[in-house]
Coordinates of C-alpha atoms in Angstrom, one line a residue:
M1066 CA -17.4 -38.9 70.1
L1067 CA -17.3 -36.9 66.8
R1068 CA -17.2 -38.5 63.3
T1069 CA -15.6 -37.4 60.3
L1070 CA -16.8 -37.1 56.8
F1071 CA -16.1 -40.9 56.0
G1072 CA -18.2 -41.9 59.3
K1073 CA -15.3 -43.2 61.0
A1074 CA -14.5 -42.2 64.7
S1075 CA -11.4 -39.8 65.3
S1076 CA -10.2 -39.3 69.0
R1077 CA -7.7 -36.7 68.0
L1078 CA -10.5 -34.5 66.4
A1079 CA -12.8 -34.6 69.4
A1080 CA -10.1 -34.2 71.4
V1081 CA -9.3 -30.9 69.4
T1082 CA -12.9 -29.8 69.2
Q1083 CA -14.1 -30.1 72.7
P1084 CA -14.5 -26.6 74.2
Q1085 CA -12.5 -26.0 77.1
Q1086 CA -14.0 -25.0 80.1
R1087 CA -12.8 -21.7 81.7
Y1088 CA -13.6 -20.5 85.2
L1089 CA -13.8 -16.5 85.2
S1090 CA -13.6 -14.5 88.3
L1091 CA -16.2 -11.7 89.0
K1092 CA -16.5 -9.7 92.0
R1093 CA -18.9 -7.0 92.8
L1094 CA -17.9 -4.4 95.7
G1095 CA -20.0 -1.3 97.3
T1096 CA -23.5 -2.9 96.6
T1097 CA -26.0 -4.9 97.6
D1098 CA -28.0 -4.6 94.2
P1099 CA -25.7 -7.1 92.2
R1100 CA -26.8 -4.6 89.0
M1101 CA -25.6 -1.8 90.0
S1102 CA -21.9 -1.8 91.5
Q1103 CA -19.5 0.5 92.1
T1104 CA -16.7 -1.5 91.6
V1105 CA -16.0 -5.1 89.8
I1106 CA -13.3 -7.1 89.8
F1107 CA -13.0 -9.3 86.6
N1108 CA -10.1 -11.7 86.1
N1109 CA -8.1 -9.6 88.0
T1110 CA -8.9 -5.9 86.3
V1111 CA -10.8 -3.6 88.6
Y1112 CA -13.6 -1.5 86.8
I1113 CA -15.2 1.4 88.7
S1114 CA -18.6 3.6 88.2
G1115 CA -18.4 6.8 87.1
Q1116 CA -18.1 9.1 89.8
V1117 CA -19.2 12.5 90.3
D1118 CA -19.4 15.4 92.9
T1119 CA -22.3 18.1 93.4
T1120 CA -21.2 19.3 96.5
A1121 CA -17.8 21.6 95.5
E1122 CA -18.5 24.8 94.1
D1123 CA -15.7 25.0 91.8
V1124 CA -13.8 22.3 89.4
T1125 CA -10.9 22.1 91.5
G1126 CA -12.9 21.2 94.6
Q1127 CA -15.0 18.7 92.6
T1128 CA -11.6 17.1 91.1
K1129 CA -10.2 16.7 94.3
I1130 CA -13.5 14.7 95.9
V1131 CA -14.0 12.8 92.8
L1132 CA -10.0 11.7 93.0
S1133 CA -10.4 10.7 96.5
K1134 CA -13.7 8.7 95.7
V1135 CA -11.7 6.9 93.2
D1136 CA -8.8 6.3 95.7
A1137 CA -11.2 4.8 98.0
L1138 CA -12.7 2.3 95.6
L1139 CA -9.5 1.4 94.5
E1140 CA -8.3 0.7 98.1
E1141 CA -11.6 -1.2 98.8
A1142 CA -10.5 -3.2 95.9
G1143 CA -6.8 -3.8 96.9
T1144 CA -5.3 -1.8 94.6
S1145 CA -4.3 1.9 94.0
K1146 CA -3.8 4.5 91.3
S1147 CA -0.2 3.2 90.6
N1148 CA -1.8 0.1 88.9
L1149 CA -3.6 2.1 86.7
I1150 CA -4.0 1.0 82.7

């Protein structure tokens, strides 16, 4: 119970100043190492790691491959590019 400056108990003050418990949702996909995840879902927002391609010979090919990787990661997380912010 909290006390006011005058030493009297104040249940109203205690009710207002009690920390509220929030449960945050965190899910990691595409890894066995919790520090390095390809996809993280945090409070219904999907975050994906940087994607690169070193197999294509030109920027057009690299773009197509990277975007297909992004599509696959979003699909695994249960969403798509139509939901991007």
